[in-house]
């Protein structure tokens, strides 16, 4: 049996699939020629080239992570440099109070009751080709951040797109607007980032 060389095989991208909007991310990954893999138990993390933590409900996702014993294996994967994209609840899951993979504190549902949902065109540092159409749904913002965290975009002075080393997190849903550039950055790994 011959194995394909690493350069030509599709990248295998895990999408945490305990709860929330994982299916839309898988569709985008397939469109970009990658192979999505739904992650529900630790063995699903083996051999991943990248990982997405989708939006949803961070409290429910946290219970699922605890139930399945995923916290340690997720931390190991990310701390060894695997590129990660977290969106909305995914950003919350990565913060200091959850998986502690981003040196940030997030504020949940930060944009207030009147503003459960809104859309905005955002210029994001490192993303070329014009503004990103961003869909915010009961979105968090970054309330505190450590010195190693870069702010890539803000709304009303509050960071909504950040990066620390191999971890990229946005408080909106790129996958609901047909936006693929953040997924492309994830697939390119860290080489594409010119702002590091
Ligand atoms: N409000 C949700 C939470 O606190 C996040 C919303 C989302 O992912 N769209 O987890």
CSV table of C-alpha atoms and ligand atoms in Angstrom, one decimal:
chain,number,residue,atom,x,y,z
A,1,UNK,CA,0.0,0.0,0.0
A,2,UNK,CA,1.5,3.3,-1.0
A,3,UNK,CA,0.9,6.5,1.0
A,4,UNK,CA,0.6,9.8,-0.6
A,5,UNK,CA,3.3,12.3,0.2
A,6,UNK,CA,2.4,14.9,2.8
A,7,UNK,CA,2.4,17.7,0.2
A,8,UNK,CA,-0.3,16.3,-2.0
A,9,UNK,CA,-2.7,14.7,0.4
A,10,UNK,CA,-5.7,16.9,1.5
A,11,UNK,CA,-5.2,18.5,4.9
A,12,UNK,CA,-7.3,16.8,7.6
A,13,UNK,CA,-9.0,19.4,9.7
A,14,UNK,CA,-10.9,18.5,12.9
A,15,UNK,CA,-14.1,20.4,13.7
A,16,UNK,CA,-15.2,20.0,17.3
A,17,UNK,CA,-18.7,18.6,16.8
A,18,UNK,CA,-20.1,18.2,20.3
A,19,UNK,CA,-22.6,21.0,19.8
A,20,UNK,CA,-23.1,24.1,17.6
A,21,UNK,CA,-22.3,25.1,14.1
A,22,UNK,CA,-19.8,22.5,13.0
A,23,UNK,CA,-21.5,21.4,9.8
A,24,UNK,CA,-21.1,24.8,8.0
A,25,UNK,CA,-17.4,24.7,8.7
A,26,UNK,CA,-17.1,21.2,7.3
A,27,UNK,CA,-18.8,22.4,4.1
A,28,UNK,CA,-16.4,25.2,3.7
A,29,UNK,CA,-13.4,23.0,4.3
A,30,UNK,CA,-14.6,20.5,1.7
A,31,UNK,CA,-15.0,23.4,-0.8
A,32,UNK,CA,-11.4,24.4,-0.2
A,33,UNK,CA,-10.2,20.8,-0.9
A,34,UNK,CA,-9.6,19.9,2.8
A,35,UNK,CA,-11.0,16.8,4.5
A,36,UNK,CA,-13.1,17.7,7.6
A,37,UNK,CA,-13.2,15.3,10.5
A,38,UNK,CA,-15.9,15.7,13.2
A,39,UNK,CA,-14.2,15.6,16.6
A,40,UNK,CA,-16.2,14.1,19.5
A,41,UNK,CA,-13.7,11.9,21.4
A,42,UNK,CA,-10.0,12.2,22.0
A,43,UNK,CA,-9.0,9.6,19.3
A,44,UNK,CA,-10.6,11.9,16.7
A,45,UNK,CA,-7.7,14.3,17.3
A,46,UNK,CA,-5.0,12.0,16.1
A,47,UNK,CA,-3.1,13.1,13.0
A,48,UNK,CA,-5.0,16.4,12.5
A,49,UNK,CA,-3.4,19.2,10.4
A,50,UNK,CA,-5.6,21.9,11.9
A,51,UNK,CA,-8.6,22.3,14.2
A,52,UNK,CA,-11.8,24.5,14.3
A,53,UNK,CA,-13.8,25.2,17.4
A,54,UNK,CA,-17.2,26.4,16.1
A,55,UNK,CA,-19.8,28.7,17.4
A,56,UNK,CA,-22.7,27.5,19.6
A,57,UNK,CA,-23.1,27.6,23.3
A,58,UNK,CA,-19.9,27.6,25.3
A,59,UNK,CA,-21.5,26.3,28.5
A,60,UNK,CA,-22.9,23.2,26.6
A,61,UNK,CA,-19.6,22.7,24.8
A,62,UNK,CA,-17.7,22.9,28.1
A,63,UNK,CA,-19.9,20.1,29.5
A,64,UNK,CA,-19.2,18.0,26.4
A,65,UNK,CA,-15.4,18.6,26.6
A,66,UNK,CA,-15.5,17.5,30.3
A,67,UNK,CA,-17.7,14.5,29.6
A,68,UNK,CA,-15.5,13.2,26.8
A,69,UNK,CA,-12.2,14.0,28.5
A,70,UNK,CA,-11.2,16.2,25.7
A,71,UNK,CA,-9.6,19.2,27.5
A,72,UNK,CA,-6.1,17.6,27.9
A,73,UNK,CA,-5.8,16.2,24.4
A,74,UNK,CA,-7.1,19.5,22.9
A,75,UNK,CA,-4.5,21.4,24.9
A,76,UNK,CA,-1.7,19.0,23.8
A,77,UNK,CA,-2.7,19.4,20.1
A,78,UNK,CA,-2.8,23.1,20.2
A,79,UNK,CA,0.4,23.6,22.3
A,80,UNK,CA,2.4,21.5,19.8
A,81,UNK,CA,1.6,24.2,17.2
A,82,UNK,CA,-1.4,22.9,15.3
A,83,UNK,CA,-3.2,25.8,13.7
A,84,UNK,CA,-6.5,26.5,15.3
A,85,UNK,CA,-9.5,28.7,14.3
A,86,UNK,CA,-12.1,29.5,17.0
A,87,UNK,CA,-15.3,31.2,16.0
A,88,UNK,CA,-17.7,32.9,18.5
A,89,UNK,CA,-18.3,30.3,21.3
A,90,UNK,CA,-15.0,28.8,19.9
A,91,UNK,CA,-13.2,32.0,21.0
A,92,UNK,CA,-14.7,31.7,24.5
A,93,UNK,CA,-13.6,28.0,24.7
A,94,UNK,CA,-10.0,29.0,23.9
A,95,UNK,CA,-9.8,31.8,26.6
A,96,UNK,CA,-8.2,31.7,30.1
A,97,UNK,CA,-11.3,30.5,31.9
A,98,UNK,CA,-11.9,27.6,29.6
A,99,UNK,CA,-9.2,25.7,27.7
A,100,UNK,CA,-6.6,28.4,28.4
A,101,UNK,CA,-5.0,28.3,25.0
A,102,UNK,CA,-5.4,32.1,24.4
A,103,UNK,CA,-4.1,34.6,26.9
A,104,UNK,CA,-7.4,36.5,26.9
A,105,UNK,CA,-10.5,37.0,29.0
A,106,UNK,CA,-13.7,37.1,27.0
A,107,UNK,CA,-17.0,38.7,27.8
A,108,UNK,CA,-20.0,36.5,26.7
A,109,UNK,CA,-23.0,38.1,25.0
A,110,UNK,CA,-21.1,41.3,25.2
A,111,UNK,CA,-22.9,43.4,22.6
A,112,UNK,CA,-26.0,43.5,24.7
A,113,UNK,CA,-29.6,42.4,24.5
A,114,UNK,CA,-30.7,44.8,21.8
A,115,UNK,CA,-27.9,43.7,19.6
A,116,UNK,CA,-28.2,39.9,19.7
A,117,UNK,CA,-27.3,39.8,16.1
A,118,UNK,CA,-25.7,42.2,13.6
A,119,UNK,CA,-23.5,42.1,10.6
A,120,UNK,CA,-20.5,44.2,9.8
A,121,UNK,CA,-17.8,44.4,7.1
A,122,UNK,CA,-14.5,44.3,8.9
A,123,UNK,CA,-10.9,44.9,7.8
A,124,UNK,CA,-8.9,42.1,9.4
A,125,UNK,CA,-5.1,42.4,9.6
A,126,UNK,CA,-3.6,39.6,7.6
A,127,UNK,CA,-6.7,39.0,5.5
A,128,UNK,CA,-6.3,40.4,2.0
A,129,UNK,CA,-8.9,41.1,-0.7
A,130,UNK,CA,-11.1,43.6,1.1
A,131,UNK,CA,-13.3,43.5,4.2
A,132,UNK,CA,-14.6,40.3,5.7
A,133,UNK,CA,-18.4,40.1,6.0
A,134,UNK,CA,-18.9,39.2,9.6
A,135,UNK,CA,-22.1,37.8,11.2
A,136,UNK,CA,-22.3,38.4,15.0
A,137,UNK,CA,-24.8,36.3,17.0
A,138,UNK,CA,-24.8,36.8,20.7
A,139,UNK,CA,-21.2,37.4,20.3
A,140,UNK,CA,-18.4,37.8,22.8
A,141,UNK,CA,-15.7,40.4,22.7
A,142,UNK,CA,-12.2,40.3,24.2
A,143,UNK,CA,-12.2,42.1,27.5
A,144,UNK,CA,-8.6,41.5,28.6
A,145,UNK,CA,-5.6,40.4,26.8
A,146,UNK,CA,-2.0,39.5,27.5
A,147,UNK,CA,1.1,41.0,25.7
A,148,UNK,CA,1.5,38.1,23.2
A,149,UNK,CA,-2.0,38.6,21.7
A,150,UNK,CA,-2.4,40.6,18.5
A,151,UNK,CA,-5.6,42.4,17.8
A,152,UNK,CA,-6.6,41.9,14.1
A,153,UNK,CA,-10.0,43.7,14.2
A,154,UNK,CA,-12.2,45.6,16.6
A,155,UNK,CA,-15.8,46.8,16.8
A,156,UNK,CA,-16.4,50.0,18.8
A,157,UNK,CA,-13.0,49.6,20.3
A,158,UNK,CA,-13.5,46.0,21.4
A,159,UNK,CA,-11.3,43.3,19.9
A,160,UNK,CA,-13.3,40.8,17.9
A,161,UNK,CA,-10.5,39.1,15.9
A,162,UNK,CA,-7.2,38.1,17.6
A,163,UNK,CA,-4.3,35.9,17.1
A,164,UNK,CA,-1.7,34.4,19.4
A,165,UNK,CA,0.9,32.2,17.8
A,166,UNK,CA,-1.0,29.4,16.0
A,167,UNK,CA,-4.4,30.3,17.5
A,168,UNK,CA,-6.7,32.6,15.5
A,169,UNK,CA,-10.1,33.5,17.1
A,170,UNK,CA,-13.0,35.6,15.9
A,171,UNK,CA,-16.1,36.5,17.8
A,172,UNK,CA,-18.3,36.3,14.7
A,173,UNK,CA,-19.4,33.6,12.2
A,174,UNK,CA,-17.4,33.7,9.0
A,175,UNK,CA,-18.9,30.4,7.9
A,176,UNK,CA,-22.5,31.9,7.7
A,177,UNK,CA,-21.5,34.6,5.3
A,178,UNK,CA,-19.9,32.3,2.7
A,179,UNK,CA,-16.5,33.8,3.8
A,180,UNK,CA,-13.7,31.4,3.2
A,181,UNK,CA,-10.5,33.5,3.8
A,182,UNK,CA,-10.1,32.7,7.5
A,183,UNK,CA,-10.3,29.0,6.6
A,184,UNK,CA,-7.8,29.5,3.9
A,185,UNK,CA,-5.4,31.1,6.4
A,186,UNK,CA,-5.9,28.1,8.7
A,187,UNK,CA,-5.1,25.7,5.9
A,188,UNK,CA,-2.0,27.7,4.9
A,189,UNK,CA,-0.7,27.4,8.5
A,190,UNK,CA,1.2,30.2,10.0
A,191,UNK,CA,3.3,30.9,7.0
A,192,UNK,CA,0.7,33.2,5.6
A,193,UNK,CA,0.7,35.5,8.6
A,194,UNK,CA,2.7,38.6,7.8
A,195,UNK,CA,1.8,40.4,11.0
A,196,UNK,CA,3.6,38.2,13.4
B,1,LIG,N1,-23.4,33.3,23.3
B,1,LIG,C1,-22.7,32.1,23.1
B,1,LIG,C2,-21.9,31.7,24.2
B,1,LIG,O1,-21.8,32.4,25.2
B,1,LIG,C3,-21.9,32.3,21.8
B,1,LIG,C4,-22.7,32.5,20.6
B,1,LIG,C5,-22.3,32.0,19.3
B,1,LIG,O2,-21.4,31.1,19.3
B,1,LIG,N2,-22.9,32.4,18.3
B,1,LIG,O3,-21.3,30.6,24.2
